[in-house]
Coordinates of C-alpha atoms in Angstrom, one line a residue:
M24 CA -41.4 -37.7 49.7
T25 CA -38.5 -39.1 47.7
D26 CA -39.0 -42.2 45.5
I27 CA -36.9 -44.3 47.9
A28 CA -39.0 -43.1 50.9
T29 CA -42.2 -43.8 49.1
E30 CA -41.0 -47.3 48.1
R31 CA -39.8 -48.1 51.7
S32 CA -43.1 -46.8 53.1
A33 CA -45.2 -48.8 50.7
N34 CA -43.2 -52.0 51.3
W35 CA -43.4 -51.5 55.1
L36 CA -47.2 -51.2 54.9
A37 CA -47.6 -54.0 52.4
G38 CA -45.5 -56.3 54.6
A39 CA -48.2 -56.0 57.2
G40 CA -51.1 -56.2 54.8
L41 CA -52.1 -52.5 55.4
R42 CA -53.6 -50.5 52.6
P43 CA -51.4 -47.5 51.6
T44 CA -53.8 -44.6 52.2
R45 CA -52.5 -41.1 51.8
Q46 CA -52.3 -40.5 55.6
R47 CA -50.6 -43.9 56.2
M48 CA -48.0 -43.2 53.5
T49 CA -47.3 -39.8 54.9
L50 CA -46.8 -41.1 58.4
A51 CA -44.9 -44.2 57.3
S52 CA -42.5 -42.0 55.3
L53 CA -41.8 -40.0 58.4
L54 CA -41.2 -43.2 60.4
V55 CA -39.2 -45.4 58.0
G56 CA -38.7 -43.4 54.8
D57 CA -35.0 -42.9 55.5
G58 CA -34.4 -46.5 56.7
Q59 CA -33.7 -45.5 60.3
D60 CA -35.6 -46.7 63.3
R61 CA -37.6 -44.1 65.3
H62 CA -39.0 -43.6 68.8
V63 CA -41.8 -41.1 68.5
T64 CA -44.8 -39.9 70.5
A65 CA -48.1 -39.2 68.7
E66 CA -47.5 -35.5 69.4
S67 CA -43.9 -35.5 67.9
L68 CA -45.1 -37.4 64.8
F69 CA -48.1 -35.0 64.4
E70 CA -45.6 -32.1 64.6
A71 CA -43.4 -33.6 61.9
A72 CA -46.5 -34.3 59.7
S73 CA -47.6 -30.7 60.2
N74 CA -44.4 -29.7 58.5
S75 CA -45.0 -31.9 55.5
D76 CA -47.2 -31.3 52.4
E77 CA -49.8 -33.7 53.6
K78 CA -51.7 -32.5 56.7
V79 CA -53.1 -35.1 59.1
S80 CA -55.1 -34.5 62.3
L81 CA -53.7 -35.6 65.7
A82 CA -56.6 -38.1 65.9
T83 CA -55.5 -39.6 62.7
V84 CA -51.9 -39.9 64.0
Y85 CA -53.2 -41.7 67.1
N86 CA -55.4 -44.0 65.1
T87 CA -52.7 -44.8 62.6
L88 CA -50.1 -45.5 65.2
R89 CA -52.5 -47.9 66.8
A90 CA -53.1 -49.6 63.4
F91 CA -49.3 -49.9 62.9
C92 CA -48.9 -51.5 66.4
D93 CA -51.9 -53.8 65.8
A94 CA -50.3 -54.9 62.5
G95 CA -47.0 -55.6 64.1
L96 CA -45.0 -52.8 62.5
M97 CA -44.3 -50.9 65.7
R98 CA -44.5 -51.4 69.4
E99 CA -45.7 -49.1 72.1
I100 CA -43.5 -48.4 75.1
T101 CA -45.1 -46.7 78.0
V102 CA -43.0 -44.6 80.4
D103 CA -44.4 -43.5 83.8
G104 CA -47.7 -45.2 83.0
S105 CA -48.9 -42.3 80.9
K106 CA -46.4 -41.3 78.3
S107 CA -46.4 -43.6 75.2
Y108 CA -43.5 -43.9 72.7
F109 CA -43.8 -45.9 69.5
D110 CA -40.7 -47.8 68.3
T111 CA -40.2 -49.0 64.7
N112 CA -37.4 -51.4 65.9
M113 CA -39.2 -54.6 66.5
T114 CA -36.2 -56.6 67.8
D115 CA -36.1 -57.4 71.5
H116 CA -34.1 -54.6 73.1
P117 CA -34.0 -52.3 76.2
H118 CA -34.4 -48.6 76.2
F119 CA -32.9 -45.6 77.9
Y120 CA -35.3 -42.9 79.0
W121 CA -33.6 -39.5 79.4
E122 CA -35.5 -37.7 82.2
D123 CA -34.2 -34.2 81.3
T124 CA -35.3 -34.3 77.6
A125 CA -38.1 -37.0 77.8
K126 CA -36.4 -38.9 74.9
L127 CA -36.4 -42.6 74.5
T128 CA -33.4 -44.2 72.9
D129 CA -32.2 -47.8 72.3
A130 CA -29.9 -49.3 74.9
P131 CA -27.4 -52.0 73.9
A132 CA -29.3 -55.3 74.0
E133 CA -26.0 -57.3 74.2
Q134 CA -25.3 -55.8 77.6
L135 CA -28.6 -56.7 79.2
E136 CA -28.9 -60.1 80.9
I137 CA -32.2 -61.2 82.5
K138 CA -31.6 -64.5 84.2
H139 CA -35.0 -65.3 85.6
L140 CA -38.5 -63.9 85.3
P141 CA -41.2 -64.6 88.0
D142 CA -43.8 -67.2 87.1
A143 CA -46.9 -65.7 85.7
P144 CA -50.0 -66.1 87.9
E145 CA -52.3 -69.0 87.1
G146 CA -54.3 -68.4 84.0
A147 CA -51.9 -65.9 82.6
E148 CA -48.8 -65.9 80.4
I149 CA -46.1 -63.3 79.9
A150 CA -46.8 -61.5 76.7
S151 CA -43.6 -59.3 76.7
V152 CA -41.0 -57.7 78.9
D153 CA -40.2 -54.1 78.4
V154 CA -37.0 -52.8 80.0
V155 CA -36.8 -49.0 80.3
I156 CA -33.7 -47.6 82.1
R157 CA -34.3 -44.1 83.4
L158 CA -31.3 -41.8 83.1
R159 CA -30.5 -38.5 84.8
R160 CA -27.6 -36.4 83.7
K161 CA -25.0 -35.6 86.4

């Protein structure tokens, strides 16, 4: 982990009030260490961590991703009701889901226009709206 990646990771965790444990620092560095946003699955992050000096279990990856989401550092996007992706970009934006590669990428937010949402049922409020546009290559 470079000094810059370590600093970015520590600041990212500190901004959410999370203690910088060894495992959190390892995963945070993989997620935000280079300053780029990421869409990862728990499995892809586990694989990346397996190639680092600090080994973490898949259970730790799942638990840490959940802690990052709960702290407001990431959000979970579910595709097909079963596959979860974790996004470090916390701005409101839509996603493209590439069916052939099972990859999730950002879609241009400025091109999306939602004019009206249905009213939430009585006793409920809309917490968020996730837009996932499925793509198939021609």
